[in-house]
Structure formats: structure tokens, C-alpha cells
Coordinates of C-alpha atoms and ligand atoms in Angstrom, one line a residue:
X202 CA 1.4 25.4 13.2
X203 CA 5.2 25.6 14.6
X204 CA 5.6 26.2 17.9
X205 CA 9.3 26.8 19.3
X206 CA 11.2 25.1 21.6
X207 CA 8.5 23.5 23.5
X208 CA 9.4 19.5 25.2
X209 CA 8.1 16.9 22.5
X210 CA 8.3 13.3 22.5
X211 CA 11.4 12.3 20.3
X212 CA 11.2 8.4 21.4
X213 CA 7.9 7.0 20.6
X214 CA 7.9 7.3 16.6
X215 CA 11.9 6.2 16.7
X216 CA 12.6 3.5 14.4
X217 CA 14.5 1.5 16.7
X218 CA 11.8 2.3 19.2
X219 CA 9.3 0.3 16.4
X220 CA 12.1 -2.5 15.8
X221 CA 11.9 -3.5 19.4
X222 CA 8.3 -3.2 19.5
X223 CA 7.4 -5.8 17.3
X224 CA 5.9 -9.1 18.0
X225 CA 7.9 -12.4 17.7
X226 CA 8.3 -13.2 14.1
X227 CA 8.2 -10.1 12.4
X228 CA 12.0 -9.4 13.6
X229 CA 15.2 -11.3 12.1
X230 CA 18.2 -9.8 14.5
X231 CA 21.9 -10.8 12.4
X232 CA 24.3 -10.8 15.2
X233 CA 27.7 -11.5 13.2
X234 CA 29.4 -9.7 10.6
X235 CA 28.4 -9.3 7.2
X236 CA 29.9 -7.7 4.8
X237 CA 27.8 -5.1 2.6
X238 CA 27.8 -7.3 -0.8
X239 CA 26.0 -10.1 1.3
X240 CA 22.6 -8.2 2.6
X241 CA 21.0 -8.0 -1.1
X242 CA 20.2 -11.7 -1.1
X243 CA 19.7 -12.2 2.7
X244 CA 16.8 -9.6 2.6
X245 CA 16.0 -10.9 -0.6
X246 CA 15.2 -14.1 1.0
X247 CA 13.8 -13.1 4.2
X248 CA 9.7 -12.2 4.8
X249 CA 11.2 -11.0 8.2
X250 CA 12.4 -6.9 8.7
X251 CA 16.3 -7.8 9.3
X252 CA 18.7 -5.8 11.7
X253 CA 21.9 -6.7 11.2
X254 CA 23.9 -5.5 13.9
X255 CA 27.4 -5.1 12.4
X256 CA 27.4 -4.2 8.6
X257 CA 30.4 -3.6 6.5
X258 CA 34.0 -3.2 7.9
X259 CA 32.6 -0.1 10.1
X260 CA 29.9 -2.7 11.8
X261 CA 27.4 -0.1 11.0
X262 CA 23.7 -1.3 12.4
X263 CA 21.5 -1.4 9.0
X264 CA 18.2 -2.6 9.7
X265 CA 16.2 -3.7 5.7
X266 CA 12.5 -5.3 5.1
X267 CA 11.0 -3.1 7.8
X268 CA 7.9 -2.5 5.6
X269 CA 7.6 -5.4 3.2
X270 CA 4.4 -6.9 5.0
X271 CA 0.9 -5.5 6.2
X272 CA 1.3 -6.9 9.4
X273 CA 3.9 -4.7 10.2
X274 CA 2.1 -1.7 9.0
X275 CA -0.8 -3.2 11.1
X276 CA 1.4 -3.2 14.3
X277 CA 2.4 0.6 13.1
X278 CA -1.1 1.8 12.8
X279 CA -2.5 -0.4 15.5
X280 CA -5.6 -2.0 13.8
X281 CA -5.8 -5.1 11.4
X282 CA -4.0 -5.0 8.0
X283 CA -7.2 -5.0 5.2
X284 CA -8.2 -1.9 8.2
X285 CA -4.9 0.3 7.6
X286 CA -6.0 2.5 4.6
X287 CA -9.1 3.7 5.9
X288 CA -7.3 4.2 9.6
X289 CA -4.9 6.4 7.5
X290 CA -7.9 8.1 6.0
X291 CA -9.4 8.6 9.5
X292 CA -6.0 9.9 11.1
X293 CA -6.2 12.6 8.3
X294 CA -8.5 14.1 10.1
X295 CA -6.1 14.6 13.0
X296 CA -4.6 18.1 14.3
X297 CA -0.8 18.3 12.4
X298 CA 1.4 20.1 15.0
X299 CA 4.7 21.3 14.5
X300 CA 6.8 21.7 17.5
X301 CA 10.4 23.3 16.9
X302 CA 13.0 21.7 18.8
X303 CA 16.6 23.2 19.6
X304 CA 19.6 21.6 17.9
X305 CA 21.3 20.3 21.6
X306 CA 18.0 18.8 22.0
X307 CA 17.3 16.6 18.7
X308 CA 18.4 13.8 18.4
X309 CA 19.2 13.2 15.0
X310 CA 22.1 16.1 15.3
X311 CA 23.8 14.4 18.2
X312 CA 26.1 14.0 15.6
X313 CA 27.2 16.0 13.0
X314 CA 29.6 15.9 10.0
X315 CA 30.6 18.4 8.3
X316 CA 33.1 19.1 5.3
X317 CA 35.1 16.4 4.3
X318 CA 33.5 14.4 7.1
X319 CA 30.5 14.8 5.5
X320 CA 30.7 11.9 2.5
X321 CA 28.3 9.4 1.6
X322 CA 30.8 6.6 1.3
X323 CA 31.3 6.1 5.0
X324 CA 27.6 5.1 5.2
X325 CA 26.3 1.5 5.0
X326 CA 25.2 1.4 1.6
X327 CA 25.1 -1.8 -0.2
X328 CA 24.5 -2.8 -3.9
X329 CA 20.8 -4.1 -4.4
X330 CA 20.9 -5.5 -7.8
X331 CA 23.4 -6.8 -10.4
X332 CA 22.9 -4.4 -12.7
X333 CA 22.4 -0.9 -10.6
X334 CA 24.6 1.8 -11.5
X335 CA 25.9 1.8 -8.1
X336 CA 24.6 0.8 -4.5
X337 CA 21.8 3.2 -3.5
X338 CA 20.5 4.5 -0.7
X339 CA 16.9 2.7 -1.0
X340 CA 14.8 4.0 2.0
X341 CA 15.2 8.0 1.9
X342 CA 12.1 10.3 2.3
X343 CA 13.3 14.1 0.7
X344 CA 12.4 17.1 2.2
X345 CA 11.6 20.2 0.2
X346 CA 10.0 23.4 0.3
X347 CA 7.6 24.6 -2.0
X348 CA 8.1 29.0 -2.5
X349 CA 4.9 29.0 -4.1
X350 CA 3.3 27.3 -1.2
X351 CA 5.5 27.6 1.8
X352 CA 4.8 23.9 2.2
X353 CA 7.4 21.4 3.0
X354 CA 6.9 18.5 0.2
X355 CA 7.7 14.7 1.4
X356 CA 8.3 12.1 -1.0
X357 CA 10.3 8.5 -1.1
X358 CA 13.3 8.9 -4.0
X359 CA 16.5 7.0 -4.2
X360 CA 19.9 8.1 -4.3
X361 CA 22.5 6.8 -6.8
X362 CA 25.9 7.2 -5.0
X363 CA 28.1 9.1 -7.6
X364 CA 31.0 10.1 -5.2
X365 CA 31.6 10.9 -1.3
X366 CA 29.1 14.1 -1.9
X367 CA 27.0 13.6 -4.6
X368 CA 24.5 11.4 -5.7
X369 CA 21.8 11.1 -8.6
X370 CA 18.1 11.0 -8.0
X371 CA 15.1 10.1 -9.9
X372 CA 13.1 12.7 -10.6
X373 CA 11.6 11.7 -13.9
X374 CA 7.9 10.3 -13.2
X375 CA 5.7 13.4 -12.5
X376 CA 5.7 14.5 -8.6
X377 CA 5.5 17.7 -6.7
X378 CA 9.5 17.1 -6.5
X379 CA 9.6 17.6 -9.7
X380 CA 7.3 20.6 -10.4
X381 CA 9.5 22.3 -7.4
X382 CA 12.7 21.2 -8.8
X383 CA 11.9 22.3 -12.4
X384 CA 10.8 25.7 -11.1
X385 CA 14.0 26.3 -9.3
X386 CA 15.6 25.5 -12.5
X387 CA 13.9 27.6 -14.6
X388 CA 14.9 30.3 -11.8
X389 CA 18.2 29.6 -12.3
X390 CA 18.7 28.8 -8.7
X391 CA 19.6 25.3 -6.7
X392 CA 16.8 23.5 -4.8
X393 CA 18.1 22.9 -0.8
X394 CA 16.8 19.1 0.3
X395 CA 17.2 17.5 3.0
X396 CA 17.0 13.2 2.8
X397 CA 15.4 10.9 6.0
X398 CA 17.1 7.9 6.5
X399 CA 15.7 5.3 9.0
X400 CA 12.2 6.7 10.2
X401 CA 8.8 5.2 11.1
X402 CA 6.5 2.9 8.7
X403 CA 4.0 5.5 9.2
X404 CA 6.3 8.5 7.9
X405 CA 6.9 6.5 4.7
X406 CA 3.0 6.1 4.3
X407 CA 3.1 9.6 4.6
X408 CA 5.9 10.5 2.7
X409 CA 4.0 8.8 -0.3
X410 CA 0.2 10.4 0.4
X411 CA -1.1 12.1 -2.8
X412 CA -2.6 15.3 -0.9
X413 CA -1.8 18.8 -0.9
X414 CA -0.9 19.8 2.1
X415 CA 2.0 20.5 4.5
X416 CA 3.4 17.4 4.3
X417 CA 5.4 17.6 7.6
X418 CA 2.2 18.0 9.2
X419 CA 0.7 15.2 7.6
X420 CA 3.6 12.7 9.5
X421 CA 2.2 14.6 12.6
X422 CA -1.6 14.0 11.5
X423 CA -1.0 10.4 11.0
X424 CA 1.0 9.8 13.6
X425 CA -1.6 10.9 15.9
X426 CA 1.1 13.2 17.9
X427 CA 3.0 16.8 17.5
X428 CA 6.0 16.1 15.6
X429 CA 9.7 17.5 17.0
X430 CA 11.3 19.1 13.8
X431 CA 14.9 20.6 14.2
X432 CA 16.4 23.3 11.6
X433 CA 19.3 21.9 9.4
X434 CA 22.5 22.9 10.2
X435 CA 23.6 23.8 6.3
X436 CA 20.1 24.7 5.0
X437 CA 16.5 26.1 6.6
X438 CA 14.6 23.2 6.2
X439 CA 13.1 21.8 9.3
X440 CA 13.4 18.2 9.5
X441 CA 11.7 15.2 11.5
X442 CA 14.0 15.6 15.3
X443 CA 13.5 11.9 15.8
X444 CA 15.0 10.7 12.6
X445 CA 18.2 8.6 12.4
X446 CA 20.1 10.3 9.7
X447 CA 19.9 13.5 7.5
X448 CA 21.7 13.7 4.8
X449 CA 21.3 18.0 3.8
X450 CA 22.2 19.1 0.4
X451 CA 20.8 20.7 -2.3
X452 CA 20.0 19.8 -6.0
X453 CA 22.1 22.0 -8.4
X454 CA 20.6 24.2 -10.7
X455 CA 21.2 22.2 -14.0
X456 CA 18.5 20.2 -13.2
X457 CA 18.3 16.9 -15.1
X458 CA 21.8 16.8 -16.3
X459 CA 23.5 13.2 -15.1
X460 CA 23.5 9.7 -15.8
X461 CA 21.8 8.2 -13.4
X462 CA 20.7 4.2 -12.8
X463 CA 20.1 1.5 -14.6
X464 CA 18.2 0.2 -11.1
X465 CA 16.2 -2.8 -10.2
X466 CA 12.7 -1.1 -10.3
X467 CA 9.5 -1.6 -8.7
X468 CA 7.3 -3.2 -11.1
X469 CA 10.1 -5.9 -11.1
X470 CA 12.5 -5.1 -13.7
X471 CA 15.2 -2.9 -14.5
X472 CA 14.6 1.2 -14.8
X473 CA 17.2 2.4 -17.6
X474 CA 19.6 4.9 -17.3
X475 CA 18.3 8.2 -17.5
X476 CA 19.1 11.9 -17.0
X477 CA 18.0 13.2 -13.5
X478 CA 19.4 16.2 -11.5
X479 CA 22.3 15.5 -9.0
X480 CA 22.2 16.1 -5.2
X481 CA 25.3 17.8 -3.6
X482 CA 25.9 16.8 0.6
X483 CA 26.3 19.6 2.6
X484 CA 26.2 17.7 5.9
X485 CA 25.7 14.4 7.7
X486 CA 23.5 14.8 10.8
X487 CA 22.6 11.4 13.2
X488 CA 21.6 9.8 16.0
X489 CA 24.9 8.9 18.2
X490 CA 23.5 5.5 17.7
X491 CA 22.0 6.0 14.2
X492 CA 20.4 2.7 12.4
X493 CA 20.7 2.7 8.7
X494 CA 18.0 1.7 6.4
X495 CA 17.2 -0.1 3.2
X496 CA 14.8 -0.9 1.7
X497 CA 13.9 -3.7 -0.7
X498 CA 12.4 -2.9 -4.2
X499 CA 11.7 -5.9 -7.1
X500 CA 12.4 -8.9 -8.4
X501 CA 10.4 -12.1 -8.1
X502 CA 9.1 -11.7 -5.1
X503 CA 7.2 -8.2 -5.5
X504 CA 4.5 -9.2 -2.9
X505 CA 7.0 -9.1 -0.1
X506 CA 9.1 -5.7 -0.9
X507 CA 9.0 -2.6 1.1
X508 CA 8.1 -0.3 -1.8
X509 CA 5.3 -3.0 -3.2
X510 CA 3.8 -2.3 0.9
X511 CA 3.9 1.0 1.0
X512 CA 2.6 1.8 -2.7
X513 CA -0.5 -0.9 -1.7
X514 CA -1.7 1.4 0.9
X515 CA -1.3 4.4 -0.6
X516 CA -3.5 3.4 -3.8
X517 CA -5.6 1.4 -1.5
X518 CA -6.1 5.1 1.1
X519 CA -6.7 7.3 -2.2
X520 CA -9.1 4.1 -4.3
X521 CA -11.0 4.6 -0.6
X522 CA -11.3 7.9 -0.9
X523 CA -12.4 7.9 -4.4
X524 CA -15.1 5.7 -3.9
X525 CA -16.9 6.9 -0.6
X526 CA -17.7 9.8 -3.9
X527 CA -18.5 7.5 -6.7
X528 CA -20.7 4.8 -5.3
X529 CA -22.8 4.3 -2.3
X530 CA -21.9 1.2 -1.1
X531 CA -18.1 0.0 -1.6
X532 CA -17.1 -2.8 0.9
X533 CA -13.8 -3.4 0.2
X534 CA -10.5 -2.5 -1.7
X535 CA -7.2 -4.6 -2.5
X536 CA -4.2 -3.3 -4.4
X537 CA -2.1 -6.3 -5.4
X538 CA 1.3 -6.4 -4.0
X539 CA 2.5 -9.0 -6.6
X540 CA 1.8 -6.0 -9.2
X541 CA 3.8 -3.3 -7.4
X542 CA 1.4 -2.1 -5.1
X543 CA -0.6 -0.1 -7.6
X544 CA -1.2 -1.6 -11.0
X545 CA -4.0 -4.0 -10.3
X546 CA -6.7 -3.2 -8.0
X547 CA -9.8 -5.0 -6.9
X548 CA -12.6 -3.6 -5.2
X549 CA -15.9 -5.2 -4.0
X550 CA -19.1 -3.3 -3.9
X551 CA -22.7 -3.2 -3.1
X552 CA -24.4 -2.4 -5.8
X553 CA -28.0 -0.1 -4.9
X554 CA -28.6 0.8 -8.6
X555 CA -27.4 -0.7 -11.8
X556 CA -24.2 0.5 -13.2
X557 CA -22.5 1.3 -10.1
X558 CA -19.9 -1.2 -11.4
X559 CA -18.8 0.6 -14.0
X560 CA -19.1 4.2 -12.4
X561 CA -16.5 2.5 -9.9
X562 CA -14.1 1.4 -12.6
X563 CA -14.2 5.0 -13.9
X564 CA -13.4 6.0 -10.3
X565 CA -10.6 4.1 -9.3
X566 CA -9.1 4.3 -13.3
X567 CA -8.7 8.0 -12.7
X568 CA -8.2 8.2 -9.1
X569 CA -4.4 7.7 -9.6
X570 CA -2.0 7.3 -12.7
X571 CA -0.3 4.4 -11.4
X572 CA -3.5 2.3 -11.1
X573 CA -3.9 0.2 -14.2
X574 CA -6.6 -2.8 -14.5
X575 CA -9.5 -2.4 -12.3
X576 CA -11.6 -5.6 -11.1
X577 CA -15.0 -5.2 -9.5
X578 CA -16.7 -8.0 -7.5
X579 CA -19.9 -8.5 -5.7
X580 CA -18.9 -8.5 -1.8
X581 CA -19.8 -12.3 -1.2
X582 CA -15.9 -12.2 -3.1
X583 CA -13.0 -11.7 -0.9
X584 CA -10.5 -9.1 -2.8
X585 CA -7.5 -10.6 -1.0
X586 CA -8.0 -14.1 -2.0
X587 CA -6.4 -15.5 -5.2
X588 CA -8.6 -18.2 -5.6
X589 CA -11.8 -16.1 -4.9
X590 CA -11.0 -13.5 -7.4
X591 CA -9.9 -16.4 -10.5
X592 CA -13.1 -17.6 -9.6
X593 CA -15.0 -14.3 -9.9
X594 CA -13.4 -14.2 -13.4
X595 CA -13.9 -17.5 -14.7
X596 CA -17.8 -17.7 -13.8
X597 CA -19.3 -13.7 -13.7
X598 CA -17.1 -12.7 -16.6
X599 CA -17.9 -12.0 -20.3
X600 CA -15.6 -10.8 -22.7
X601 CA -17.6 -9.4 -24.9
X602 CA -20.0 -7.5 -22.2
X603 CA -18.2 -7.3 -19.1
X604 CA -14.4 -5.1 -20.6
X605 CA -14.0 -1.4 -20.0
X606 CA -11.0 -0.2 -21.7
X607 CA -9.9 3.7 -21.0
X608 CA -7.5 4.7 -23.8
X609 CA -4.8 7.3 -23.8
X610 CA -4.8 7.5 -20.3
X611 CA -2.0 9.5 -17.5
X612 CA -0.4 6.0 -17.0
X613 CA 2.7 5.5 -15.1
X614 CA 5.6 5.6 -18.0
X615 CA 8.1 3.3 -16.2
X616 CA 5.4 0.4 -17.4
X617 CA 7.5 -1.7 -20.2
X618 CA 4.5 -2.6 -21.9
X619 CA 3.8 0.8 -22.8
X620 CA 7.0 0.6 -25.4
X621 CA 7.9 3.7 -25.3
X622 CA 4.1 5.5 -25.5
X623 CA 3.5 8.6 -23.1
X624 CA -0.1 6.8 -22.1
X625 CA -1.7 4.2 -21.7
X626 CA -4.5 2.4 -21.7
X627 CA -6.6 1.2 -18.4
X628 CA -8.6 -2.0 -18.3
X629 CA -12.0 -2.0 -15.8
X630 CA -13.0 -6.2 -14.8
X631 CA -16.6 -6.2 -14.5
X632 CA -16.6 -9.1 -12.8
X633 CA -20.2 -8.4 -10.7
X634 CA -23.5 -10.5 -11.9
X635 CA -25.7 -8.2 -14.2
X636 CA -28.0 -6.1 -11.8
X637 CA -30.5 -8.4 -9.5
X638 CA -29.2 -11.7 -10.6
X639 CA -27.2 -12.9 -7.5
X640 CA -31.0 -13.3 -6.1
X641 CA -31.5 -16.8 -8.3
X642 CA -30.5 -20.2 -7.5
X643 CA -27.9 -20.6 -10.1
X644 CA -25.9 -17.4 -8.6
X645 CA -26.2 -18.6 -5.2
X646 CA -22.6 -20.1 -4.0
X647 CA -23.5 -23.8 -1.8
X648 CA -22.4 -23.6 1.4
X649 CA -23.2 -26.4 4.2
X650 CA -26.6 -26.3 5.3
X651 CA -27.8 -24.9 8.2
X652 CA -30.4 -26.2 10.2
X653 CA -32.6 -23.4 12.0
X654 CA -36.2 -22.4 11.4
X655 CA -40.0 -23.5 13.1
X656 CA -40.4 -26.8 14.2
X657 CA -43.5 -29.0 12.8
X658 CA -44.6 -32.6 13.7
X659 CA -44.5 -33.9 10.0
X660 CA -43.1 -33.0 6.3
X661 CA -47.2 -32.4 5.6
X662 CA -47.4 -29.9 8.2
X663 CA -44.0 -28.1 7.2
X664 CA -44.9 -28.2 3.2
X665 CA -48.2 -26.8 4.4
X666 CA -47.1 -23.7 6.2
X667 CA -44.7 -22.9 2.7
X668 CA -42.2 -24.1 0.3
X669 CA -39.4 -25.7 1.8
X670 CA -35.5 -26.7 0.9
X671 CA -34.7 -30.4 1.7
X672 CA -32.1 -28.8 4.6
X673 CA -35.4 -26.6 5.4
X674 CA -37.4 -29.9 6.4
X675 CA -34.7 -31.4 8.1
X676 CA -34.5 -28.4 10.4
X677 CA -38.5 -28.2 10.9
X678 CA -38.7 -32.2 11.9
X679 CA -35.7 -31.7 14.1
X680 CA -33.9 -34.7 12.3
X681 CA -30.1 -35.2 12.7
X682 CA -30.6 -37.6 9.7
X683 CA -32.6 -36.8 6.5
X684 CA -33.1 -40.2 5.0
X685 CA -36.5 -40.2 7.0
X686 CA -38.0 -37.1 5.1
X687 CA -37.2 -38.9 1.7
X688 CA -39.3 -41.4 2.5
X689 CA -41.8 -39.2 4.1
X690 CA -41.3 -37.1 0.4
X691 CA -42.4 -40.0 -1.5
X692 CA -45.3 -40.9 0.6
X693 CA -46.6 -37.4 -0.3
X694 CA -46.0 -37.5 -3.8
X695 CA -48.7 -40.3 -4.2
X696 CA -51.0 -38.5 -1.7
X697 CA -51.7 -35.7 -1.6
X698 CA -49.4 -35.0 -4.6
X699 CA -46.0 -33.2 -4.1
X700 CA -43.9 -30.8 -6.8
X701 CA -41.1 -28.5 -7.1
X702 CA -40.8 -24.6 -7.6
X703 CA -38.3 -23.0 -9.8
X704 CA -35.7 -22.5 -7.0
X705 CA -36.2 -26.5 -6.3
X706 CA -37.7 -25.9 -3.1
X707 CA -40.6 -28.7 -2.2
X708 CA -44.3 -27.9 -2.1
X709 CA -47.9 -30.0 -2.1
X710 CA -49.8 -30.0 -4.8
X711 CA -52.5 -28.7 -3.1
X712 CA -51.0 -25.7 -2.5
X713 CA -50.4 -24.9 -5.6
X714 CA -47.2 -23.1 -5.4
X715 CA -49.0 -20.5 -3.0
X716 CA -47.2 -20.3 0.7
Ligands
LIG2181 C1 10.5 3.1 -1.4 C2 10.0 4.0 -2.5 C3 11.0 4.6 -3.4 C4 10.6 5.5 -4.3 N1 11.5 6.1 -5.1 C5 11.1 7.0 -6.1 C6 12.1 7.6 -6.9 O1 13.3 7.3 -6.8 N2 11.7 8.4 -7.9 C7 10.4 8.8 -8.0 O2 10.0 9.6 -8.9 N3 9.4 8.2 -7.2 C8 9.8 7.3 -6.3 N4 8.8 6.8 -5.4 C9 7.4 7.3 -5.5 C10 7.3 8.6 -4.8 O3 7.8 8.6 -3.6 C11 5.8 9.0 -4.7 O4 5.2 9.1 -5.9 C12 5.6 10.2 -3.9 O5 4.2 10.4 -3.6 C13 6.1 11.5 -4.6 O6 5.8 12.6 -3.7 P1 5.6 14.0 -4.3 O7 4.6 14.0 -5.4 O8 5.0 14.7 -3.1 O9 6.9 14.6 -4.7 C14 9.2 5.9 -4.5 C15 8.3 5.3 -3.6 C16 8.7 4.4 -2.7 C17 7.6 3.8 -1.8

């Protein structure tokens, strides 16, 4: 899959390359300075991605929000938002290619510290929260490689600054990191990884796939384009050659061994502090014009946070996946943002037999830990409409017929409600009329009539060739009025007699209900 030394494209997939392609709007530029403890609530207040162009007393370039909204993921991946998942899906499908570049050549070791050069102190990180342990560094992707494998293993994992060459990581949920890291521990030995910061929107997407492969080649597969990777220069794991800072390191062999948080998390509170292995710098590589990132996590406005984005599509790619197995006909899937990306997720579906509700709530229950309540709609509902989906629950819903409740279930332990439990329990929202009902009257949503249909010279006539709607006559007589047929209507009901069907829907007596 690697091929060495050939030319690649180290531009097109830059980040700053992505910053200036965006359309008006999506991009807040911050011209003055501003010092480090400010940027928390500016992003915190902006929808925007926000480059602010001289951050902290070095006037470092820090650019934050780059992923907190679908349209910018949309702009990424070049098709419509609700469309990304399933273009992610497709682009799995695409050739991964490796191409190994030489050091002089990368970009992101035009510069390189080393030694005491090398500390983590001189880089723009700022304090998210009021109660984190320290400032993190919020939008890192690791790099590791798996010996049982040979694969490289991407994920998204924040670093806790502890000093100018160490900092703790989270490694406590389950995650390939952690099976790797636990194994080099039990080795006795020290795990070499490598940290991203400032890349892509799509390499985060695929930082935080679920899918066992070589997960370099997975940014080059969704990309759509062979990917430049350059070796480290203090360990021998290839890394993305268009990134804007490594940081290279390895974990030490103690494993989970230091305090590390309490951090604002992203379910929207605070994570504890906990014990988690510590990462030790080796070097510093960048860009000569390297452009920080952050990125923003939880609080009140989980809808609008990087990590809320980038968790949507991933459960969103894999509740896809899932389904095109499980049922025949699923039209549409929508993680909530405002739940972290993962927790709730709605799906509509077409239903060819009865029950495929439910086998869908199975589906998507088990088709990732992190997904918690499930709510299934017919497709007439849109998933991503608030009001649609209240509506779905307040009129299609039964308590007592329409709850499916999966108990001590894989559940994502960071959940408070869990107090403390190892699992959990998942909640499937029926929310779909019972098999063949939305054919009757009373299941049918109004909308504003339409006028279309045969033209006849009278209501007689029209009644005669079938049943017919009021909006149905009005459209056969060609009226742009209605009050006419009424009085036409009445006129029939003495002679030759006139009555209703069971949908409402006029007919003559005479007919006798046949069309
Ligand atoms: C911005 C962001 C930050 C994340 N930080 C962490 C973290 O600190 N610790 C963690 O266990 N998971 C974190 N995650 C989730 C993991 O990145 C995700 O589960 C990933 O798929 C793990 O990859 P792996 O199983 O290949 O190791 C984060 C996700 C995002 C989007």
C-alpha cells in the first residue's frame, strides 16, 4: 500500500487550504490580539469556525469551531449535510494509497523541535472550562501501531498538559487505543504515538470510524486521494505529510498511572478525574506556518460543538450501515447533536412487513455502545425536525405497546445516569402506526388540496364515474370556487339521493357505494 518517495499532493487536504475555501458565513477571521484565557467563551459563543490570527503573547494562529456544523462537513465532503454519512459510506469503497514522502519534502517537518525545544507549553493551548485540570489540547487525532496487526490505529483523544513534555490522556472508555496500550503494558514495554494537530474535517471523520482497517488508509479512502505520510523523526510511525503539527512521544509503560482531568465532557458535563497513562514528547514537528487547533466539546450548546459534529456522523455512517442489513427499506437516519452526537438516534423507515420497526430498534441499539434511545418513524416524518418528531410521539405513541427496553447493555460509562453501573439500559421509540394503518383517513396528515384529475360537465357526472373528495369535484368541474358544488351537493341529495363512504368521500345513491 506504501509507495516511496513518489510526488503527492500535500496542499489540497491542508487545513488552511479548507479554512480559505469556505463560503461566506461559515468563517469568523479575529484580526487583533487575544490573549489565550479569552478564546473559551468567544468560541463558545460563536456558530462560525474562528481563526484568530494572533493568539497568546507568541501571536500564534489558532483556528477553533472548524467542525461544529454539518454544513461545514457538507462543504468537506461536497454533497448536502443529511447526504454526508452515506457519502462516507460510499468513499469507503475507495482505493487507500499510501505514498511515502521524504522528510525535506513534508511539510509538517519544515520545522522541527527537538530537546528542550520540544515542550508543550510554547504551544497555543488555552483553558476550555472552569473546572479542567489544566488547558488541553482539544483537537488531536493519535497515531498508533497495532504489532498484532501491523495496522496504524487513528482515534480523536485529548491531552491534559502536565508539564513542557508530558501530558495525560484518556484512555478509559473501550477503544482499539486502549486494547494496544494495555497490551504494550502487559509487555512491559512503552507504546510510541504520534498526535495530529490541525488536519482536515474529513481526517477527524476518519479518525473516529469504527472499522478495522488501516486506518491511515482510511483518511486516504475518504479523502478520495493517496495520502503523503512522512516517518517521525523520534519514532517509526508514518504520519499524515500535510498535517500542521506532530507532537511524537510515546506512552510509558505504567500504563494508567496519573491523575488526569476533571474536563468539560461531551455529553455536557464534567468527566472526573481519573487514572490514565501519561504521554512523554519526544519532538515537535510543523508547518513553518503551522495553524493550531481546538476544538470545542460541551456545555449548553451541545448542538453546535465540534465533537457533538463529528460523533453525529460517525453513529449516523455506522446506524446506515447497520440498517441497509436489518431492514429493507430505511429512508433516513438522524443522530441528535443536542445529545452528544450519539445518544439519541432517530431513523425513518419503510416498513414492507410488520415488525420491521422493532428489528430496526434492535439494529441500531447494538450497532454501537454509545447509541442509547432509538426512535423509529414512518418516512412522511422528517428525522431532523423537532417539531415533526414531538409530534410523532404525542400522536403514534403508546406507552404501554409501543417501549422496547434492552437491559444490561455495552453502554457508554461516561453517561451520569448510569450512577456508577458498568451497563446500561437502551430505550427503542416505536413511534410508526401499527402495520397498514397509515392507509385510513384518520392517519392521513391534511395538507392543502390539490386540484388535478378528469374533467366532467356536472357533480352528477363526476359522482357517477366514482367516489369523490369535495377538493376532487372541485378539480373535475374546473371551479376556482367550490361554493357552487355545495349547492349542486344538495340538489343531489333530494334527487337522485347522495351519501358518504367511510373515508367521507361523496357518492349517489344509486351507485350504491360501487365506483
Ligand atoms: C473531538 C473528540 C475527542 C475525543 N476524545 C476522546 C478521549 O479523550 N478519550 C477517548 O477515549 N475517546 C475520545 N473520543 C472518542 C474516540 O476518538 C473514538 O471513540 C475513536 O473511534 C476511538 O478510536 P479507536 O477505537 O480506533 O482507538 C473523542 C472523540 C472526538 C470526536
Amino acid at each position: 500500500m506504501t509507495a516511496v518517495r513518489a510526488a503527492v499532493d500535500c496542499e489540497t487536504f491542508g487545513l488552511r487550504q479548507f479554512l480559505e475555501s469556505l463560503p461566506a458565513g461559515e468563517l469568523l477571521d479575529v484580526r487583533e490580539p487575544v490573549d489565550l484565557t479569552a478564546i473559551a467563551a468567544i468560541l463558545d459563543a460563536q456558530p462560525e469556525a474562528v481563526r484568530f490570527r494572533s493568539a497568546g503573547p507568541e501571536g500564534a494562529e489558532l483556528v477553533g469551531n472548524v467542525m461544529s456544523s454539518r454544513s461545514r462537513f457538507a462543504h468537506a465532503f461536497g454533497v448536502p449535510g443529511p447526504e454526508v454519512p452515506r457519502e462516507i459510506l460510499r468513499r469507503l469503497g475507495n482505493r487507500a494509497q499510501l505514498i511515502e514522502v521524504a522528510r525535506d519534502e513534508a511539510p509538517v517537518q519544515q520545522r522541527v523541535w527537538l530537546g528542550d525545544e520540544a515542550d508543550l507549553t510554547r504551544l497555543p493551548v488555552h483553558v476550555q472550562h472552569g473546572f479542567d485540570g489544566a488547558p488541553y489540547i482539544s483537537a488531536a487525532l493519535d497515531i498508533t501501531r497495532d504489532p498484532q496487526t501491523g495496522w496504524t490505529n487513528l482515534g480523536a483523544r485529548r491531552l491534559m498538559l502536565r508539564g513542557p513534555r508530558e501530558a495525560g490522556v484518556d484512555v478509559v472508555a473501550p477503544s482499539d487505543l486502549r486494547t494496544i496500550l494495555l497490551a504494550a503494558v502487559a509487555r512491559g514495554e512503552t507504546l510510541p504515538v504520534s498526535f495530529v494537530v490541525g488536519a482536515h474535517p474529513i481526517d477527524h471523520a476518519a479518525a473516529t470510524l469504527k472499522i478495522p482497517v488501516d486506518e491511515l488508509g482510511l483518511v486516504s479512502s475518504l479523502r478520495g486521494a493517496p495520502l503523503g505520510v512522512v516517518k517521525c523523526v523520534t519514532n517509526d510511525l508514518l504520519v499524515p505529510a500535510d498535517a500542521q503539527w506532530i507532537l511524537e512521544g510515546f506512552f510509558d509503560a505504567r500504563g494508567h498511572a496519573e491523575d488526569e482531568g476533571p474536563y468539560g465532557e461531551f455529553l455536557g458535563y464534567y468527566g472526573g478525574v481519573k487514572h490514565n497513562p501519561v504521554f512523554h514528547l519526544t519532538a515537535i514537528t510543523s508547518r513553518a506556518d503551522a495553524l493550531f487547533q481546538t476544538a470545542s466539546i460541551g456545555g449548553y450548546a451541545m448542538n453546535r460543538t465540534d465533537t457533538a459534529q463529528i460523533s453525529a456522523l460517525r453513529t449516523e455512517s455506522m446506524v446506515w450501515r447497520t440498517l441497509e442489513t436489518a431492514v429493507r427499506e430505511p429512508v433516513a437516519v438522524h443522530a441528535t447533536t443536542s445529545s452528544g452526537g450519539s445518544f439519541n438516534v432517530r431513523v425513518s423507515l419503510r416498513q414492507r412487513a410488520p415488525g420491521e420497526a422493532r428489528n430496526a430498534i434492535h439494529a441500531v441499539m447494538g450497532s454501537l455502545a454509545n447509541v442509547k434511545n432509538v426512535f423509529v418513524v414512518d418516512p412522511d416524518v422528517d428525522v431532523t425536525s423537532d417539531a415533526q418528531m414531538d409530534w410523532a410521539l404525542a400522536t403514534r405513541f403508546q406507552g404501554d405497546r409501543d417501549i422496547v427496553v434492552g437491559e444490561v447493555m455495552r453502554t457508554l460509562p461516561l453517561d451520569p445516569s448510569l450512577d456508577g453501573r458498568r451497563t446500561g439500559a437502551k430505550t427503542g421509540f416505536d413511534l410508526t402506526w401499527p402495520f397498514g394503518a397509515a392507509e385510513a383517513l384518520e392517519t392521513s396528515v391534511p395538507a392543502p388540496p390539490e386540484f388535478a384529475g378528469a374533467r366532467f360537465a356536472s357533480v352528477r357526472d363526476a359522482l357517477a364515474a366514482g367516489p369523490k373528495y369535495f377538493a376532487e369535484l372541485v378539480a373535475a368541474l374546473g371551479s376556482t370556487d367550490g361554493r357552487e358544488i355545495v349547492r349542486e351537493l344538495d340538489a343531489l341529495r333530494s334527487s337522485p339521493g347522495l351519501t358518504r363512504d367511510k373515508r367521507g368521500r361523496y357518492l349517489l345513491a344509486a351507485t350504491n357505494g360501487k365506483t
